[in-house]
Amino acid sequence: MIRYPGGSSPKPKNEKVVNKPRVLSSANRGMNLEEDINISNQYYIDKDIAVITKRPTPINVVKVDYSRGAIITNAYFEKQSTTDYNGVYRGKYLDFEAKSTKLRTSFPLSNITLHQIQHLKRVLKHGGIAFFVIRFEAFGETFLLDASFVIEAFKGEKRKSIPYHDVKRNGHLIKESYIPRLFYLEVIDSVYF
Amino acid sequence: MIRYPGGSSPKPKNEKVVNKPRVLSSANRGMNLEEDINISNQYYIDKDIAVITKRPTPINVVKVDYSRGAIITNAYFEKQSTTDYNGVYRGKYLDFEAKSTKLRTSFPLSNITLHQIQHLKRVLKHGGIAFFVIRFEAFGETFLLDASFVIEAFKGEKRKSIPYHDVKRNGHLIKESYIPRLFYLEVIDSVYF
Protein backbone atom coordinates (compact mmCIF):
# COMPACT_ATOMS: atom_id res chain seq x y z
CA MET A 1 0.00 0.00 0.00
CA ILE A 2 1.36 3.38 -1.02
CA ARG A 3 1.11 6.28 1.44
CA TYR A 4 -0.43 9.30 -0.19
CA PRO A 5 0.48 12.79 0.96
CA GLY A 6 -2.67 14.60 2.00
CA GLY A 7 -3.92 17.86 0.61
CA SER A 8 -1.99 17.81 -2.61
CA SER A 9 -3.51 20.56 -4.68
CA PRO A 10 -3.67 20.14 -8.41
CA LYS A 11 -2.12 22.93 -10.37
CA PRO A 12 -4.50 25.18 -12.30
CA LYS A 13 -4.73 24.68 -16.04
CA ASN A 14 -1.99 26.22 -18.14
CA GLU A 15 -0.10 27.52 -15.10
CA LYS A 16 3.64 27.86 -15.57
CA VAL A 17 5.63 26.01 -12.95
CA VAL A 18 7.92 28.57 -11.29
CA ASN A 19 9.31 28.29 -7.77
CA LYS A 20 6.67 25.88 -6.58
CA PRO A 21 7.44 24.24 -3.23
CA ARG A 22 6.81 20.71 -4.38
CA VAL A 23 8.84 17.58 -4.13
CA LEU A 24 8.45 16.70 -7.77
CA SER A 25 8.65 19.43 -10.36
CA SER A 26 6.52 19.21 -13.46
CA ALA A 27 9.70 18.83 -15.46
CA ASN A 28 10.68 15.72 -13.52
CA ARG A 29 7.24 14.27 -13.70
CA GLY A 30 7.15 14.71 -17.43
CA MET A 31 9.98 12.33 -17.93
CA ASN A 32 7.94 9.19 -17.55
CA LEU A 33 4.33 9.19 -18.63
CA GLU A 34 3.94 5.46 -18.07
CA GLU A 35 5.06 5.74 -14.46
CA ASP A 36 2.73 8.69 -13.88
CA ILE A 37 -0.23 6.69 -15.20
CA ASN A 38 0.70 3.59 -13.20
CA ILE A 39 0.88 5.62 -9.99
CA SER A 40 -2.43 7.30 -10.79
CA ASN A 41 -4.05 3.91 -11.47
CA GLN A 42 -2.74 2.50 -8.19
CA TYR A 43 -4.21 5.54 -6.42
CA TYR A 44 -7.57 4.99 -8.11
CA ILE A 45 -7.52 1.31 -7.08
CA ASP A 46 -6.51 2.02 -3.47
CA LYS A 47 -9.12 4.77 -3.14
CA ASP A 48 -11.74 2.45 -4.63
CA ILE A 49 -12.47 4.80 -7.52
CA ALA A 50 -11.76 2.57 -10.52
CA VAL A 51 -9.92 -0.58 -11.62
CA ILE A 52 -7.63 0.30 -14.49
CA THR A 53 -4.51 -1.77 -15.12
CA LYS A 54 -1.62 -1.90 -17.52
CA ARG A 55 -1.43 -4.84 -19.86
CA PRO A 56 1.96 -6.50 -19.48
CA THR A 57 4.33 -6.12 -22.43
CA PRO A 58 3.86 -9.20 -24.61
CA ILE A 59 7.02 -11.28 -24.74
CA ASN A 60 7.61 -14.30 -26.93
CA VAL A 61 9.44 -16.87 -24.83
CA VAL A 62 11.76 -19.08 -26.87
CA LYS A 63 13.79 -20.92 -24.24
CA VAL A 64 13.40 -21.57 -20.53
CA ASP A 65 16.03 -23.09 -18.30
CA TYR A 66 14.13 -25.21 -15.78
CA SER A 67 17.29 -26.49 -14.11
CA ARG A 68 17.63 -23.07 -12.47
CA GLY A 69 13.95 -22.67 -11.58
CA ALA A 70 12.30 -21.47 -14.79
CA ILE A 71 14.73 -18.79 -15.91
CA ILE A 72 13.92 -17.42 -19.36
CA THR A 73 17.17 -17.45 -21.34
CA ASN A 74 15.89 -16.56 -24.80
CA ALA A 75 12.92 -14.36 -25.59
CA TYR A 76 11.97 -11.24 -27.49
CA PHE A 77 9.54 -8.37 -27.18
CA GLU A 78 6.41 -8.43 -29.31
CA LYS A 79 4.38 -5.48 -30.56
CA GLN A 80 1.34 -4.71 -28.43
CA SER A 81 -1.59 -5.44 -30.74
CA THR A 82 -4.10 -3.77 -28.43
CA THR A 83 -3.38 -0.87 -26.08
CA ASP A 84 -1.46 -0.35 -22.86
CA TYR A 85 -4.33 0.19 -20.45
CA ASN A 86 -7.89 -0.91 -19.85
CA GLY A 87 -10.32 -1.30 -17.01
CA VAL A 88 -13.67 -0.40 -15.50
CA TYR A 89 -14.89 2.94 -14.14
CA ARG A 90 -18.46 3.73 -13.09
CA GLY A 91 -19.64 0.61 -14.86
CA LYS A 92 -18.05 1.59 -18.16
CA TYR A 93 -15.23 -0.09 -20.04
CA LEU A 94 -12.18 2.17 -20.52
CA ASP A 95 -9.38 1.50 -22.99
CA PHE A 96 -6.47 3.77 -23.82
CA GLU A 97 -2.98 4.18 -25.12
CA ALA A 98 -0.45 6.61 -23.64
CA LYS A 99 2.21 8.33 -25.72
CA SER A 100 4.59 11.19 -25.09
CA THR A 101 6.50 13.23 -27.60
CA LYS A 102 9.44 15.62 -27.49
CA LEU A 103 8.11 17.45 -30.55
CA ARG A 104 6.58 20.92 -30.13
CA THR A 105 4.49 21.15 -33.25
CA SER A 106 2.70 17.85 -33.55
CA PHE A 107 1.94 14.40 -32.16
CA PRO A 108 3.44 11.78 -34.50
CA LEU A 109 1.33 8.76 -35.42
CA SER A 110 4.34 6.72 -36.48
CA ASN A 111 4.49 4.58 -33.36
CA ILE A 112 0.80 3.76 -33.33
CA THR A 113 0.01 0.53 -35.16
CA LEU A 114 -2.93 -0.27 -37.42
CA HIS A 115 -3.80 -3.08 -34.98
CA GLN A 116 -4.17 -0.56 -32.19
CA ILE A 117 -6.38 1.67 -34.32
CA GLN A 118 -8.57 -1.30 -35.26
CA HIS A 119 -8.76 -2.34 -31.62
CA LEU A 120 -9.88 1.13 -30.50
CA LYS A 121 -12.48 1.30 -33.30
CA ARG A 122 -13.96 -1.94 -32.03
CA VAL A 123 -13.97 -0.72 -28.44
CA LEU A 124 -15.93 2.38 -29.48
CA LYS A 125 -18.34 0.25 -31.49
CA HIS A 126 -19.08 -2.00 -28.52
CA GLY A 127 -19.82 0.90 -26.19
CA GLY A 128 -16.47 1.36 -24.49
CA ILE A 129 -14.67 4.65 -23.82
CA ALA A 130 -11.51 4.79 -25.93
CA PHE A 131 -8.92 7.54 -25.86
CA PHE A 132 -5.27 8.54 -25.98
CA VAL A 133 -3.27 10.21 -23.24
CA ILE A 134 -0.80 12.42 -25.09
CA ARG A 135 2.02 14.28 -23.39
CA PHE A 136 3.95 17.10 -24.99
CA GLU A 137 7.11 16.98 -22.92
CA ALA A 138 8.36 20.35 -24.14
CA PHE A 139 5.33 22.10 -22.66
CA GLY A 140 4.74 19.78 -19.69
CA GLU A 141 1.18 19.35 -20.93
CA THR A 142 -0.77 16.10 -21.02
CA PHE A 143 -4.01 15.81 -22.94
CA LEU A 144 -6.80 13.29 -23.10
CA LEU A 145 -7.93 12.94 -26.71
CA ASP A 146 -10.86 10.76 -27.75
CA ALA A 147 -9.73 7.86 -29.93
CA SER A 148 -12.07 8.95 -32.72
CA PHE A 149 -9.76 11.89 -33.56
CA VAL A 150 -6.73 9.64 -33.85
CA ILE A 151 -8.69 7.05 -35.85
CA GLU A 152 -9.74 9.84 -38.22
CA ALA A 153 -6.20 11.24 -38.51
CA PHE A 154 -4.89 7.75 -39.18
CA LYS A 155 -7.08 7.52 -42.30
CA GLY A 156 -5.38 10.29 -44.23
CA GLU A 157 -2.51 8.84 -46.19
CA LYS A 158 -0.34 11.92 -46.02
CA ARG A 159 -1.23 12.70 -42.43
CA LYS A 160 1.65 11.32 -40.39
CA SER A 161 0.93 13.39 -37.31
CA ILE A 162 -1.70 15.48 -35.50
CA PRO A 163 -0.76 19.17 -35.08
CA TYR A 164 -0.28 20.31 -31.48
CA HIS A 165 -3.05 22.88 -31.84
CA ASP A 166 -5.51 20.21 -32.98
CA VAL A 167 -4.68 18.08 -29.93
CA LYS A 168 -5.17 21.17 -27.75
CA ARG A 169 -8.45 22.14 -29.42
CA ASN A 170 -10.04 18.67 -29.53
CA GLY A 171 -8.43 17.25 -26.43
CA HIS A 172 -8.70 18.05 -22.74
CA LEU A 173 -5.79 19.15 -20.57
CA ILE A 174 -5.29 16.72 -17.67
CA LYS A 175 -4.59 18.35 -14.31
CA GLU A 176 -1.41 17.17 -12.66
CA SER A 177 -0.41 16.80 -9.04
CA TYR A 178 1.82 14.71 -6.84
CA ILE A 179 -0.73 11.92 -6.18
CA PRO A 180 -2.43 11.07 -8.40
CA ARG A 181 0.02 12.33 -10.95
CA LEU A 182 -2.66 12.67 -13.57
CA PHE A 183 -6.30 13.42 -12.77
CA TYR A 184 -7.48 11.79 -15.95
CA LEU A 185 -10.69 10.38 -14.48
CA GLU A 186 -11.81 13.97 -13.82
CA VAL A 187 -11.68 14.51 -17.56
CA ILE A 188 -13.56 11.24 -18.14
CA ASP A 189 -16.24 12.47 -15.72
CA SER A 190 -16.74 15.76 -17.54
CA VAL A 191 -16.45 14.45 -21.11
CA TYR A 192 -18.13 11.03 -21.04
CA PHE A 193 -20.64 11.10 -18.15
CA MET B 1 -8.26 -13.76 -40.59
CA ILE B 2 -9.39 -17.22 -39.55
CA ARG B 3 -11.81 -19.10 -41.80
CA TYR B 4 -14.75 -20.40 -39.86
CA PRO B 5 -16.55 -23.53 -40.95
CA GLY B 6 -20.20 -22.74 -41.55
CA GLY B 7 -23.11 -24.43 -39.86
CA SER B 8 -21.24 -25.77 -36.88
CA SER B 9 -23.96 -26.94 -34.54
CA PRO B 10 -23.35 -26.67 -30.81
CA LYS B 11 -23.83 -29.92 -28.95
CA PRO B 12 -26.83 -30.13 -26.68
CA LYS B 13 -26.22 -29.83 -22.97
CA ASN B 14 -24.90 -32.92 -21.21
CA GLU B 15 -24.81 -34.95 -24.41
CA LYS B 16 -22.24 -37.73 -24.48
CA VAL B 17 -19.92 -37.50 -27.44
CA VAL B 18 -20.19 -40.82 -29.28
CA ASN B 19 -19.41 -41.32 -32.97
CA LYS B 20 -19.86 -37.68 -33.86
CA PRO B 21 -18.57 -36.77 -37.31
CA ARG B 22 -16.55 -33.79 -36.17
CA VAL B 23 -12.97 -32.81 -36.74
CA LEU B 24 -12.24 -32.14 -33.11
CA SER B 25 -13.64 -34.44 -30.46
CA SER B 26 -14.71 -33.03 -27.13
CA ALA B 27 -11.90 -34.99 -25.55
CA ASN B 28 -9.31 -33.25 -27.69
CA ARG B 29 -10.84 -29.86 -27.17
CA GLY B 30 -10.78 -30.31 -23.45
CA MET B 31 -7.04 -30.51 -23.37
CA ASN B 32 -6.45 -26.79 -23.62
CA LEU B 33 -8.95 -24.41 -22.12
CA GLU B 34 -6.80 -21.36 -22.80
CA GLU B 35 -6.59 -22.16 -26.51
CA ASP B 36 -10.34 -22.75 -26.68
CA ILE B 37 -11.01 -19.35 -25.12
CA ASN B 38 -8.48 -17.57 -27.34
CA ILE B 39 -10.09 -19.05 -30.47
CA SER B 40 -13.55 -18.10 -29.20
CA ASN B 41 -12.38 -14.55 -28.47
CA GLN B 42 -10.87 -14.22 -31.94
CA TYR B 43 -14.18 -15.40 -33.40
CA TYR B 44 -16.07 -12.81 -31.32
CA ILE B 45 -13.69 -10.08 -32.53
CA ASP B 46 -13.85 -11.11 -36.20
CA LYS B 47 -17.65 -11.38 -36.09
CA ASP B 48 -17.83 -7.98 -34.41
CA ILE B 49 -19.60 -9.36 -31.35
CA ALA B 50 -17.22 -8.34 -28.56
CA VAL B 51 -13.64 -7.28 -27.83
CA ILE B 52 -12.20 -9.61 -25.21
CA THR B 53 -8.47 -10.21 -25.05
CA LYS B 54 -5.97 -12.17 -23.02
CA ARG B 55 -3.59 -10.23 -20.85
CA PRO B 56 -0.03 -11.24 -21.70
CA THR B 57 1.81 -13.23 -19.04
CA PRO B 58 3.79 -10.73 -16.96
CA ILE B 59 7.51 -11.28 -17.30
CA ASN B 60 10.22 -9.51 -15.34
CA VAL B 61 13.04 -8.74 -17.76
CA VAL B 62 16.47 -8.71 -16.10
CA LYS B 63 18.86 -8.58 -19.03
CA VAL B 64 18.57 -7.66 -22.70
CA ASP B 65 21.27 -8.18 -25.29
CA TYR B 66 20.98 -5.22 -27.65
CA SER B 67 23.95 -6.30 -29.74
CA ARG B 68 21.76 -9.01 -31.25
CA GLY B 69 18.68 -6.81 -31.71
CA ALA B 70 17.05 -6.75 -28.28
CA ILE B 71 17.18 -10.42 -27.32
CA ILE B 72 16.06 -11.05 -23.74
CA THR B 73 18.71 -13.27 -22.15
CA ASN B 74 17.58 -13.25 -18.54
CA ALA B 75 14.02 -12.94 -17.30
CA TYR B 76 11.46 -14.73 -15.16
CA PHE B 77 7.72 -15.25 -15.05
CA GLU B 78 5.71 -13.21 -12.56
CA LYS B 79 2.39 -14.09 -10.95
CA GLN B 80 -0.62 -12.56 -12.67
CA SER B 81 -2.04 -10.17 -10.06
CA THR B 82 -5.25 -9.61 -11.99
CA THR B 83 -6.95 -12.13 -14.28
CA ASP B 84 -6.28 -13.67 -17.67
CA TYR B 85 -9.03 -12.02 -19.70
CA ASN B 86 -10.96 -8.80 -19.93
CA GLY B 87 -12.82 -6.74 -22.47
CA VAL B 88 -16.05 -5.10 -23.53
CA TYR B 89 -19.35 -6.68 -24.58
CA ARG B 90 -22.61 -4.82 -25.19
CA GLY B 91 -21.18 -1.80 -23.41
CA LYS B 92 -20.27 -3.74 -20.28
CA TYR B 93 -16.85 -4.49 -18.83
CA LEU B 94 -16.08 -8.22 -18.62
CA ASP B 95 -13.29 -9.72 -16.52
CA PHE B 96 -12.61 -13.39 -15.95
CA GLU B 97 -10.18 -16.10 -15.06
CA ALA B 98 -10.12 -19.53 -16.70
CA LYS B 99 -9.09 -22.69 -14.89
CA SER B 100 -9.35 -26.36 -15.65
CA THR B 101 -9.03 -29.27 -13.30
CA LYS B 102 -8.51 -33.01 -13.65
CA LEU B 103 -10.34 -33.62 -10.38
CA ARG B 104 -13.84 -35.12 -10.45
CA THR B 105 -15.16 -34.05 -7.10
CA SER B 106 -14.21 -30.40 -6.74
CA PHE B 107 -12.63 -27.28 -8.19
CA PRO B 108 -9.50 -26.46 -6.13
CA LEU B 109 -8.90 -22.85 -5.12
CA SER B 110 -5.19 -23.42 -4.52
CA ASN B 111 -4.01 -21.81 -7.72
CA ILE B 112 -6.15 -18.71 -7.36
CA THR B 113 -4.35 -15.88 -5.60
CA LEU B 114 -5.68 -13.41 -3.05
CA HIS B 115 -4.72 -10.64 -5.49
CA GLN B 116 -7.00 -12.12 -8.11
CA ILE B 117 -9.87 -12.39 -5.64
CA GLN B 118 -9.38 -8.76 -4.58
CA HIS B 119 -9.25 -7.69 -8.22
CA LEU B 120 -12.54 -9.45 -9.03
CA LYS B 121 -14.21 -7.97 -5.93
CA ARG B 122 -13.26 -4.50 -7.18
CA VAL B 123 -14.52 -5.24 -10.68
CA LEU B 124 -17.92 -6.26 -9.27
CA LYS B 125 -18.00 -3.15 -7.09
CA HIS B 126 -17.38 -0.85 -10.06
CA GLY B 127 -20.14 -2.41 -12.13
CA GLY B 128 -18.21 -4.92 -14.20
CA ILE B 129 -19.18 -8.52 -14.94
CA ALA B 130 -16.73 -10.86 -13.21
CA PHE B 131 -16.69 -14.63 -13.46
CA PHE B 132 -14.68 -17.82 -13.75
CA VAL B 133 -14.66 -20.27 -16.61
CA ILE B 134 -14.11 -23.66 -14.96
CA ARG B 135 -13.52 -26.85 -16.90
CA PHE B 136 -13.81 -30.30 -15.42
CA GLU B 137 -11.65 -32.24 -17.85
CA ALA B 138 -12.87 -35.63 -16.63
CA PHE B 139 -16.44 -34.82 -17.67
CA GLY B 140 -15.65 -32.57 -20.65
CA GLU B 141 -17.82 -29.92 -19.01
CA THR B 142 -17.05 -26.22 -18.85
CA PHE B 143 -19.00 -23.90 -16.56
CA LEU B 144 -19.34 -20.17 -16.19
CA LEU B 145 -19.49 -19.31 -12.49
CA ASP B 146 -20.04 -15.77 -11.21
CA ALA B 147 -17.00 -14.50 -9.31
CA SER B 148 -19.12 -13.86 -6.21
CA PHE B 149 -19.31 -17.63 -5.52
CA VAL B 150 -15.55 -18.02 -5.70
CA ILE B 151 -15.00 -14.88 -3.59
CA GLU B 152 -17.37 -16.34 -0.99
CA ALA B 153 -15.68 -19.77 -1.04
CA PHE B 154 -12.31 -18.10 -0.69
CA LYS B 155 -13.38 -16.59 2.64
CA GLY B 156 -13.78 -19.89 4.48
CA GLU B 157 -10.47 -20.85 6.00
CA LYS B 158 -11.00 -24.58 5.70
CA ARG B 159 -12.61 -24.36 2.26
CA LYS B 160 -9.81 -25.16 -0.13
CA SER B 161 -12.09 -26.09 -3.00
CA ILE B 162 -15.63 -25.78 -4.40
CA PRO B 163 -17.45 -29.12 -4.75
CA TYR B 164 -18.30 -30.13 -8.33
CA HIS B 165 -22.00 -30.17 -7.53
CA ASP B 166 -21.87 -26.61 -6.23
CA VAL B 167 -20.20 -25.46 -9.45
CA LYS B 168 -22.88 -27.32 -11.41
CA ARG B 169 -25.74 -25.90 -9.32
CA ASN B 170 -24.56 -22.27 -9.18
CA GLY B 171 -22.78 -22.13 -12.51
CA HIS B 172 -23.95 -22.40 -16.10
CA LEU B 173 -22.82 -25.08 -18.54
CA ILE B 174 -21.16 -23.48 -21.58
CA LYS B 175 -22.15 -24.99 -24.93
CA GLU B 176 -19.21 -26.18 -27.00
CA SER B 177 -18.67 -26.42 -30.71
CA TYR B 178 -15.90 -26.22 -33.26
CA ILE B 179 -15.97 -22.46 -33.74
CA PRO B 180 -16.36 -20.77 -31.37
CA ARG B 181 -15.12 -23.49 -29.08
CA LEU B 182 -17.00 -22.06 -26.14
CA PHE B 183 -20.28 -20.14 -26.48
CA TYR B 184 -19.65 -18.28 -23.26
CA LEU B 185 -21.23 -15.02 -24.41
CA GLU B 186 -24.54 -16.88 -24.78
CA VAL B 187 -24.37 -17.54 -21.05
CA ILE B 188 -23.46 -13.89 -20.41
CA ASP B 189 -26.55 -12.88 -22.42
CA SER B 190 -28.89 -15.05 -20.42
CA VAL B 191 -27.38 -14.45 -16.97
CA TYR B 192 -26.33 -10.78 -17.00
CA PHE B 193 -28.55 -9.03 -19.55
GROMACS .gro file of N, CA, C and O in nm, chain B residues 6 10 14 21 25 27 29-30 32-33 41 48 63 81 84 101 113 121 132 142 158 163 168-169 178 183:
model
  104
  199GLY      N    1  -1.881  -2.315  -4.171
  199GLY     CA    2  -2.020  -2.274  -4.155
  199GLY      C    3  -2.103  -2.385  -4.092
  199GLY      O    4  -2.067  -2.502  -4.096
  203PRO      N    5  -2.378  -2.641  -3.218
  203PRO     CA    6  -2.335  -2.667  -3.081
  203PRO      C    7  -2.397  -2.795  -3.029
  203PRO      O    8  -2.510  -2.827  -3.063
  207ASN      N    9  -2.507  -3.162  -2.186
  207ASN     CA   10  -2.490  -3.292  -2.121
  207ASN      C   11  -2.485  -3.411  -2.217
  207ASN      O   12  -2.482  -3.525  -2.175
  214PRO      N   13  -1.943  -3.702  -3.616
  214PRO     CA   14  -1.857  -3.677  -3.731
  214PRO      C   15  -1.795  -3.538  -3.726
  214PRO      O   16  -1.819  -3.455  -3.812
  218SER      N   17  -1.277  -3.383  -3.146
  218SER     CA   18  -1.364  -3.444  -3.046
  218SER      C   19  -1.361  -3.360  -2.920
  218SER      O   20  -1.269  -3.282  -2.897
  220ALA      N   21  -1.306  -3.458  -2.634
  220ALA     CA   22  -1.190  -3.499  -2.555
  220ALA      C   23  -1.066  -3.419  -2.594
  220ALA      O   24  -0.991  -3.371  -2.509
  222ARG      N   25  -1.063  -3.126  -2.749
  222ARG     CA   26  -1.084  -2.986  -2.717
  222ARG      C   27  -1.050  -2.958  -2.572
  222ARG      O   28  -0.990  -2.858  -2.539
  223GLY      N   29  -1.092  -3.051  -2.488
  223GLY     CA   30  -1.078  -3.031  -2.345
  223GLY      C   31  -0.935  -3.018  -2.296
  223GLY      O   32  -0.912  -2.976  -2.184
  225ASN      N   33  -0.703  -2.811  -2.379
  225ASN     CA   34  -0.645  -2.679  -2.362
  225ASN      C   35  -0.751  -2.570  -2.356
  225ASN      O   36  -0.794  -2.516  -2.457
  226LEU      N   37  -0.790  -2.540  -2.234
  226LEU     CA   38  -0.895  -2.441  -2.212
  226LEU      C   39  -0.853  -2.304  -2.263
  226LEU      O   40  -0.933  -2.233  -2.326
  234ASN      N   41  -1.252  -1.601  -2.852
  234ASN     CA   42  -1.238  -1.455  -2.847
  234ASN      C   43  -1.206  -1.398  -2.985
  234ASN      O   44  -1.258  -1.293  -3.023
  241ASP      N   45  -1.740  -0.927  -3.494
  241ASP     CA   46  -1.783  -0.798  -3.441
  241ASP      C   47  -1.888  -0.811  -3.331
  241ASP      O   48  -1.985  -0.736  -3.325
  256LYS      N   49   1.773  -0.891  -1.816
  256LYS     CA   50   1.886  -0.858  -1.903
  256LYS      C   51   1.845  -0.868  -2.050
  256LYS      O   52   1.783  -0.965  -2.092
  274SER      N   53  -0.136  -1.072  -1.125
  274SER     CA   54  -0.204  -1.017  -1.006
  274SER      C   55  -0.350  -0.982  -1.038
  274SER      O   56  -0.426  -0.951  -0.948
  277ASP      N   57  -0.680  -1.339  -1.633
  277ASP     CA   58  -0.628  -1.367  -1.767
  277ASP      C   59  -0.697  -1.287  -1.877
  277ASP      O   60  -0.635  -1.254  -1.977
  294THR      N   61  -0.950  -2.833  -1.431
  294THR     CA   62  -0.903  -2.927  -1.330
  294THR      C   63  -0.925  -3.070  -1.377
  294THR      O   64  -1.019  -3.099  -1.452
  306THR      N   65  -0.503  -1.669  -0.661
  306THR     CA   66  -0.435  -1.588  -0.560
  306THR      C   67  -0.530  -1.488  -0.495
  306THR      O   68  -0.634  -1.453  -0.551
  314LYS      N   69  -1.331  -0.869  -0.686
  314LYS     CA   70  -1.421  -0.797  -0.593
  314LYS      C   71  -1.437  -0.653  -0.640
  314LYS      O   72  -1.545  -0.597  -0.644
  325PHE      N   73  -1.568  -1.680  -1.345
  325PHE     CA   74  -1.468  -1.782  -1.375
  325PHE      C   75  -1.522  -1.875  -1.483
  325PHE      O   76  -1.642  -1.901  -1.487
  335THR      N   77  -1.761  -2.751  -1.917
  335THR     CA   78  -1.705  -2.622  -1.885
  335THR      C   79  -1.817  -2.531  -1.836
  335THR      O   80  -1.920  -2.516  -1.903
  351LYS      N   81  -1.120  -2.315   0.596
  351LYS     CA   82  -1.100  -2.458   0.570
  351LYS      C   83  -1.135  -2.495   0.426
  351LYS      O   84  -1.097  -2.600   0.378
  356PRO      N   85  -1.699  -2.782  -0.427
  356PRO     CA   86  -1.745  -2.912  -0.475
  356PRO      C   87  -1.801  -2.903  -0.617
  356PRO      O   88  -1.865  -2.803  -0.652
  361LYS      N   89  -2.181  -2.694  -1.049
  361LYS     CA   90  -2.288  -2.732  -1.141
  361LYS      C   91  -2.419  -2.660  -1.105
  361LYS      O   92  -2.491  -2.612  -1.194
  362ARG      N   93  -2.448  -2.650  -0.977
  362ARG     CA   94  -2.574  -2.590  -0.932
  362ARG      C   95  -2.573  -2.438  -0.949
  362ARG      O   96  -2.670  -2.378  -0.995
  371TYR      N   97  -1.721  -2.633  -3.264
  371TYR     CA   98  -1.590  -2.622  -3.326
  371TYR      C   99  -1.543  -2.477  -3.324
  371TYR      O  100  -1.435  -2.446  -3.274
  376PHE      N  101  -1.926  -2.118  -2.630
  376PHE     CA  102  -2.028  -2.014  -2.648
  376PHE      C  103  -2.050  -1.939  -2.517
  376PHE      O  104  -2.162  -1.931  -2.470
   0.00000   0.00000   0.00000
